[in-house]
CSV table of C-alpha atoms in Angstrom, one decimal:
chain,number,residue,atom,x,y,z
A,1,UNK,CA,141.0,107.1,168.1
A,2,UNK,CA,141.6,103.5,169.6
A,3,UNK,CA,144.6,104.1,171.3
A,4,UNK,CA,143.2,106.7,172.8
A,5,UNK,CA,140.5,105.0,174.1
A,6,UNK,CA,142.8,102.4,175.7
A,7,UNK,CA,144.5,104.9,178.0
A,8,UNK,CA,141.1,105.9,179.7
A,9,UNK,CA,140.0,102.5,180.6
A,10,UNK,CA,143.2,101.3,181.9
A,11,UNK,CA,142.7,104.7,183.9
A,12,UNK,CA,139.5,104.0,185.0
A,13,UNK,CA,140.2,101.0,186.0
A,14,UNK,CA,143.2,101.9,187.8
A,15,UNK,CA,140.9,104.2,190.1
A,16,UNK,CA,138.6,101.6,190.2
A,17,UNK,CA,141.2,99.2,191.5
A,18,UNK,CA,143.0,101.6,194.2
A,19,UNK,CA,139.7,102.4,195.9
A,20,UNK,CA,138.3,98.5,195.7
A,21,UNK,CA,141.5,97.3,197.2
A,22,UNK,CA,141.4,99.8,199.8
A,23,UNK,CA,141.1,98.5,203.4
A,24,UNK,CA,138.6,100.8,205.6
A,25,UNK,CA,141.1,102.9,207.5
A,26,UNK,CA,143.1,103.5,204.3
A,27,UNK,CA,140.2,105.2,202.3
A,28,UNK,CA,142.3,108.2,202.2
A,29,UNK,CA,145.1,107.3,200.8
A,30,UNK,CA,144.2,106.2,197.8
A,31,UNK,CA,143.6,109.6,196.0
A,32,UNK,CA,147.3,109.9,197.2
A,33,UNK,CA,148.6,106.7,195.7
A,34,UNK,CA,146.9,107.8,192.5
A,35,UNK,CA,149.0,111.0,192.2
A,36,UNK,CA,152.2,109.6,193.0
A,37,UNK,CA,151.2,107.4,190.1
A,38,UNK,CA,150.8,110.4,187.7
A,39,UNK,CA,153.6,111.8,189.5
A,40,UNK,CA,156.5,109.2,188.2
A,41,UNK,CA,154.6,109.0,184.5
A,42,UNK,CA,154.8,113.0,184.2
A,43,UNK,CA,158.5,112.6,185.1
A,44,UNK,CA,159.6,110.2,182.4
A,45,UNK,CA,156.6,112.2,179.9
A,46,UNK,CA,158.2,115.4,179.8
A,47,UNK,CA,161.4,114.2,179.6
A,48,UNK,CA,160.5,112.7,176.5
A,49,UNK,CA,158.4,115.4,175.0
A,50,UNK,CA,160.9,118.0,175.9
A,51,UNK,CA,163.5,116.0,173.9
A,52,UNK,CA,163.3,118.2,170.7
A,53,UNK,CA,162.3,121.9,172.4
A,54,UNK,CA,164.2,124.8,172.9
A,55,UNK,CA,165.1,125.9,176.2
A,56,UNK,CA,163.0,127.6,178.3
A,57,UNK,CA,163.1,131.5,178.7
A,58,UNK,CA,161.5,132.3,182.3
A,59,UNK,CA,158.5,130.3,184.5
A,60,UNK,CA,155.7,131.4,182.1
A,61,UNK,CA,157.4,130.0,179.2
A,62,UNK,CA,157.1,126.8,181.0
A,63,UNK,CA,153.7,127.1,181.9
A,64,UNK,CA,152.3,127.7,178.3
A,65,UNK,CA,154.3,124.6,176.9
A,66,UNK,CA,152.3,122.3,179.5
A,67,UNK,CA,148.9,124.2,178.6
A,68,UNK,CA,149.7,123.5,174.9
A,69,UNK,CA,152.8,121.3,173.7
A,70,UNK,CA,152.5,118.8,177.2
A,71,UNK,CA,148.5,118.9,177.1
A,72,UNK,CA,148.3,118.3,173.0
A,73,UNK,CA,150.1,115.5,173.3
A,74,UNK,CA,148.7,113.5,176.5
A,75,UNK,CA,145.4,114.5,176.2
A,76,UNK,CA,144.8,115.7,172.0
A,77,UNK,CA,143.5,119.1,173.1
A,78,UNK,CA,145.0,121.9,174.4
A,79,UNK,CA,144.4,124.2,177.9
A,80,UNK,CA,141.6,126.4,176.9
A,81,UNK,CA,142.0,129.4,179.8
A,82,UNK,CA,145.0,130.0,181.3
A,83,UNK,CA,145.5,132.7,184.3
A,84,UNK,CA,148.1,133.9,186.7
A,85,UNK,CA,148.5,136.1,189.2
A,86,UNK,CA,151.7,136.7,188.6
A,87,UNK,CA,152.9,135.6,191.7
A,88,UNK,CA,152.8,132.1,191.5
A,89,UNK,CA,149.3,130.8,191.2
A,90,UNK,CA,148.6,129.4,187.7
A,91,UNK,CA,144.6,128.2,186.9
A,92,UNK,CA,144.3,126.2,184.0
A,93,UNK,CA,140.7,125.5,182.7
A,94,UNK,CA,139.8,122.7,180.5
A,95,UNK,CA,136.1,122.9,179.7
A,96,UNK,CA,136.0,119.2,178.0
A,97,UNK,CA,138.3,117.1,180.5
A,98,UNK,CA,139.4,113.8,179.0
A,99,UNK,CA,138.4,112.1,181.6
A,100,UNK,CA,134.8,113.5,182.5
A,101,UNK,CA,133.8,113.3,179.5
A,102,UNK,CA,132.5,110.0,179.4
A,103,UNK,CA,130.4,110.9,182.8
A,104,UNK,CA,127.2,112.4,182.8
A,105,UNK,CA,126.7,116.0,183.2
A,106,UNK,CA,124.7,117.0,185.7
A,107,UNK,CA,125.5,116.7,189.7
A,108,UNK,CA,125.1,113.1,189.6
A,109,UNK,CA,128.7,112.3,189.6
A,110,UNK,CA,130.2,115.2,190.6
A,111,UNK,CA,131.3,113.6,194.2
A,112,UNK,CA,133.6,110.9,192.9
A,113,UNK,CA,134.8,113.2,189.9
A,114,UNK,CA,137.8,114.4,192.1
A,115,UNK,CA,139.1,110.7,191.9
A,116,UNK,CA,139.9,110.7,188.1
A,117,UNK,CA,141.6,114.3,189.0
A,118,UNK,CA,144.0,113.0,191.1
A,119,UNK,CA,146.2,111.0,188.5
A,120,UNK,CA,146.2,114.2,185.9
A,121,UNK,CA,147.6,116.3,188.9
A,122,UNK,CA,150.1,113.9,189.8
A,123,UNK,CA,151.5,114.2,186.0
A,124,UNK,CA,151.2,118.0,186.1
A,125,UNK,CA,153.2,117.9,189.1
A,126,UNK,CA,155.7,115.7,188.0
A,127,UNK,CA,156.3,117.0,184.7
A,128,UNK,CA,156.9,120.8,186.9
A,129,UNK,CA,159.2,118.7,189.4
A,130,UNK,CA,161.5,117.7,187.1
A,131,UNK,CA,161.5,121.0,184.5
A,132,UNK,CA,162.7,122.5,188.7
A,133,UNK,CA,159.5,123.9,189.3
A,134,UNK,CA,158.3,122.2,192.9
A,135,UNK,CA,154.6,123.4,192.7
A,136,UNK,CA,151.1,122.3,195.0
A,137,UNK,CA,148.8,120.8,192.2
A,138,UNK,CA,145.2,120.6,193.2
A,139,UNK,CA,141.6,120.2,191.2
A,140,UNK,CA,138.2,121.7,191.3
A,141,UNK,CA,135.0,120.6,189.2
A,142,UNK,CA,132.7,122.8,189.1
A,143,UNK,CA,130.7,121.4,186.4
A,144,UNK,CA,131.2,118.6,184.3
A,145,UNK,CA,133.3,117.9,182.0
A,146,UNK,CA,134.9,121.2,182.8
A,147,UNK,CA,137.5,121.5,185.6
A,148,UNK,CA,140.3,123.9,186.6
A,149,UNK,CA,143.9,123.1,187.6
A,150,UNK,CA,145.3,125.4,190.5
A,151,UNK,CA,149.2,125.3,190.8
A,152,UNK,CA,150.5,126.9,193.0
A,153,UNK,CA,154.7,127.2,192.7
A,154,UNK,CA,156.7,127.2,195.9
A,155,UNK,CA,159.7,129.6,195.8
A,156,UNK,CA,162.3,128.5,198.6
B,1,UNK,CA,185.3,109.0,169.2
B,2,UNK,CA,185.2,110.5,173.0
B,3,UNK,CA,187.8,109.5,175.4
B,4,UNK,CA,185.2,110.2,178.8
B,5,UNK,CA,181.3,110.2,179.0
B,6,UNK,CA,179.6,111.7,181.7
B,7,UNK,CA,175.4,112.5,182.6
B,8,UNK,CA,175.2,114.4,185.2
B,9,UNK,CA,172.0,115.5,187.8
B,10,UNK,CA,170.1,118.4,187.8
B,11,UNK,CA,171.7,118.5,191.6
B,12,UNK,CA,175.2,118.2,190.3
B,13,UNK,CA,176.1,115.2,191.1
B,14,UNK,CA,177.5,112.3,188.9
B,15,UNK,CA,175.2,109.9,187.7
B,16,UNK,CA,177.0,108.0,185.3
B,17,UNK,CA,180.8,108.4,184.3
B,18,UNK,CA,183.1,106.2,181.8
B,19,UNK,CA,186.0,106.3,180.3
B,20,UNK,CA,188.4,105.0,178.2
B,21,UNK,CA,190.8,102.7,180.5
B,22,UNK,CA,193.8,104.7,181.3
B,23,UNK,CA,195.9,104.8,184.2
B,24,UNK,CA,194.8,108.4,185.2
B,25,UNK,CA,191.5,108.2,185.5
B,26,UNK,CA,191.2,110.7,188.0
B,27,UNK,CA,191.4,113.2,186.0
B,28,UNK,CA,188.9,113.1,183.8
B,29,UNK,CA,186.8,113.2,187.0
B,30,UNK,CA,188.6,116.2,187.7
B,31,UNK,CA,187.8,117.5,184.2
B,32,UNK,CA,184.3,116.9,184.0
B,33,UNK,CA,183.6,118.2,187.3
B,34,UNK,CA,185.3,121.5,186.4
B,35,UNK,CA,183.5,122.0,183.7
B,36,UNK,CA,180.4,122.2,185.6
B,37,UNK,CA,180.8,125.8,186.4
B,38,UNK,CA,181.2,126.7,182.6
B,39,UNK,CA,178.5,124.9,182.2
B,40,UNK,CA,176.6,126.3,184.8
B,41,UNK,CA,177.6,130.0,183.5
B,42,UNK,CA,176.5,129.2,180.1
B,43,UNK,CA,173.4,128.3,181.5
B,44,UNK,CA,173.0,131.5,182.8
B,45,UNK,CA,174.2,134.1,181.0
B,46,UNK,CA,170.9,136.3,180.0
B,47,UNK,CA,172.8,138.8,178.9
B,48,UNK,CA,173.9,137.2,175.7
B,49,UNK,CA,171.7,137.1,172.5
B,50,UNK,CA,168.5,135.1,172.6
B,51,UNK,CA,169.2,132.4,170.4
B,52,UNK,CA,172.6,131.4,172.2
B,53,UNK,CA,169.7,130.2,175.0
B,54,UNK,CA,167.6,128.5,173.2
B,55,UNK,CA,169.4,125.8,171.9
B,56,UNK,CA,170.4,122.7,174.0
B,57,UNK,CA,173.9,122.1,172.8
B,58,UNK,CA,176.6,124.3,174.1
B,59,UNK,CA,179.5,123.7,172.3
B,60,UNK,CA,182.9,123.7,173.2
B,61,UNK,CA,183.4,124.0,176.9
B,62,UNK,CA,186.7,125.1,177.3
B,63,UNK,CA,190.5,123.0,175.7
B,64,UNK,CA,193.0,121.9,177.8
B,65,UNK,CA,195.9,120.9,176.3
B,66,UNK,CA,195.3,117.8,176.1
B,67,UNK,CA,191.6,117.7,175.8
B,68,UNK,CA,188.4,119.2,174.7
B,69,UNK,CA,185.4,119.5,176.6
B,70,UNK,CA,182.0,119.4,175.2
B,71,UNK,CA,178.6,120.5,177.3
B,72,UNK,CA,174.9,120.0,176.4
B,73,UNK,CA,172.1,120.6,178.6
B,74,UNK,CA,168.2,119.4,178.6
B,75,UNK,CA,165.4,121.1,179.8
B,76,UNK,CA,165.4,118.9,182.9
B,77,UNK,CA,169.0,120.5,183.6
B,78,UNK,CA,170.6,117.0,183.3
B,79,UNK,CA,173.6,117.5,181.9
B,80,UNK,CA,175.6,115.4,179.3
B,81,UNK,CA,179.5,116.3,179.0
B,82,UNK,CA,181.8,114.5,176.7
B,83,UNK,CA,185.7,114.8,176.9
B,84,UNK,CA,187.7,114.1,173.4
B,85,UNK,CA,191.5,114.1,172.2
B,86,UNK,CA,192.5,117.0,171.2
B,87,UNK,CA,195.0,115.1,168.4
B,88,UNK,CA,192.0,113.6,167.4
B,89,UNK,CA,191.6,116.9,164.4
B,90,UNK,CA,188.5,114.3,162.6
B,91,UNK,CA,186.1,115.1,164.5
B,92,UNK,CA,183.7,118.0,163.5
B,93,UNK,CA,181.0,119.8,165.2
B,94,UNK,CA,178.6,117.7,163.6
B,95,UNK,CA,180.1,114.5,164.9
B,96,UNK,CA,179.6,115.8,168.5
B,97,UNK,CA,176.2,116.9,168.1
B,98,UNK,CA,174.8,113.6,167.0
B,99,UNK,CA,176.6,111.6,169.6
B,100,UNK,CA,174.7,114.3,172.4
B,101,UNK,CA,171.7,113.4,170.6
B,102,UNK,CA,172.6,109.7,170.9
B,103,UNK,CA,173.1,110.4,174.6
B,104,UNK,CA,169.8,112.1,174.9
B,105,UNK,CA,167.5,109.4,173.6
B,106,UNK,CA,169.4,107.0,175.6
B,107,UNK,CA,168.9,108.7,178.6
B,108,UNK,CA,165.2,109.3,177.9
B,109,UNK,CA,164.4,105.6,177.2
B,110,UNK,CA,166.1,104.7,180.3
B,111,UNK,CA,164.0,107.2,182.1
B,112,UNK,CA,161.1,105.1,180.6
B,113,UNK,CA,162.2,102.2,182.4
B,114,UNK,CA,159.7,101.9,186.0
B,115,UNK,CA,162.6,100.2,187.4
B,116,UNK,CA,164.6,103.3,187.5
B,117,UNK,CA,164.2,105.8,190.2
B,118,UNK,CA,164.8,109.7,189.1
B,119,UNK,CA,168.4,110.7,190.4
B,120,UNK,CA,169.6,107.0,191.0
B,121,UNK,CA,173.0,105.8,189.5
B,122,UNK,CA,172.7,104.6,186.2
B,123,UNK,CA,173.7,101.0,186.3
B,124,UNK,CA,171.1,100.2,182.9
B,125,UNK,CA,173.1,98.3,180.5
B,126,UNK,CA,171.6,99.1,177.4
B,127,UNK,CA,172.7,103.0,178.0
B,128,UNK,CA,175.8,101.1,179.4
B,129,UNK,CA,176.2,99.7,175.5
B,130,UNK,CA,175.8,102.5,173.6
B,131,UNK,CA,178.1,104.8,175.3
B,132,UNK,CA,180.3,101.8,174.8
B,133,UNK,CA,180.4,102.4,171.5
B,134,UNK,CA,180.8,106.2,171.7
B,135,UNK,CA,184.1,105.9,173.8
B,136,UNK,CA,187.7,105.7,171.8
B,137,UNK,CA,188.7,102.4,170.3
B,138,UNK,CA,192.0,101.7,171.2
């Protein structure tokens, strides 16, 4: 369990840190800076974890192996709803997020929620980037712990 | 032993290349850069049976007369192709599968590394090293 434990504080931290050191007119960038953070780590992460795997048949093969194999091993659980529309909008539902669970349900926190988000999408959509899936990664909570990815895949 | 090491991007382009010190080394750059479009057909073949797909090792390439050309491709469609001497009859299927896998962690852990940029050149000298001691003795 510890090392576990040591990821989420250097994460909360981290968030912490971005949105002290902000100055005033650069409030907004810092949910940005936070997922091109998770963007470079889910690079390098699922180049590692994809080390030992069998290629990849078609998009939705891909997509499972982050709801199960990529989200097993970052976060110890795995997706628990996936859906697709078939056309390129994948929602993944977590109903314990890592990250929230430590917060209070209720509304209480549910403002500064998205801030923790950020750094998780930036890894999904890095870990997509470099499988060649260039994808729109954003995060809705609707009540805590539970959130919902939405990725939406560009096709050029 | 190989006589040329290359990683290449999932763009096609060249990120690392070595080779044994010759005075043609052209054409090992030549080599390797035809063998892209094997590789590349491999890749894509859907026809062919399901478990030709799923593994990451292709195999033999295509032999030149002089040479043999090896492919293996990762999930991140980098690509790893190794050129060996043909007159070199030792070396076994085996042989070239666990150099690829030597390639692969190597690559990996440089990825690792926040100094290195996705796509850059690889100018690390720790993968430097142990391609080093994959390439032909002389």
């Amino acid at each position: 369990m510890a090392d576990e434990a040591v990821f989420e504080f250097l994460h909360m931290e981290m968030v912490a840190h971005i949105h002290r050191e902000a100055v005033k007119d650069e409030k907004d960038q810092c949910i940005s800076k936070l997922e091109a953070l998770g963007f470079r780590v889910g690079q390098s992460l699922i180049e590692r974890f994809t080390k030992e795997c069998s290629r990849f048949k078609d998009e939705l093969d891909t997509m499972k192996f982050l709801c199960k194999d990529f989200w097993g091993l970052v976060y110890k659980k795995q997706i628990d709803n996936l859906r697709t529309n078939h056309q390129g909008v994948y929602v993944l539902q977590d109903n314990k997020f890592k990250f929230l669970v430590q917060m209070s349900t209720g509304k209480q926190y549910m403002e500064s929620a998205p801030k923790y988000l950020a750094f998780p999408c930036g890894m999904i959509r890095g870990a997509l980037s470099n499988l060649g899936v260039n994808c729109i990664v954003t995060a809705e909570v609707s009540a805590m712990p539970a959130c919902k990815f939405q990725i939406q895949i560009q096709r050029t | 032993m190989a006589a040329c090491v290359a990683v290449i991007a999932k763009e096609n382009y060249p990120l690392f290349i070595k080779t044994i010190p010759t005075e043609n080394e052209l054409k090992f750059y030549y080599t390797v850069h035809t063998s892209l479009d094997v590789v590349e057909e491999k890749i894509s073949s859907v026809g062919k049976n399901t478990n030709d797909l799923r593994e990451l090792y292709l195999g033999l390439l295509y032999p030149t007369e002089d040479y043999k050309v090896y492919g293996y491709v990762t999930n991140t469609r980098v690509k790893f192709v190794v050129v060996v001497d043909s007159t070199n009859a030792s070396l076994r299927d085996n042989e070239i599968r666990t150099m690829f896998k030597k390639l692969h962690n190597a690559y990996v852990d440089m990825l690792c590394n926040p100094f290195y940029k996705l796509g850059d050149n690889i100018t690390s000298k720790g993968f430097e090293n142990i391609v080093k001691g994959m390439l032909q003795q002389d």
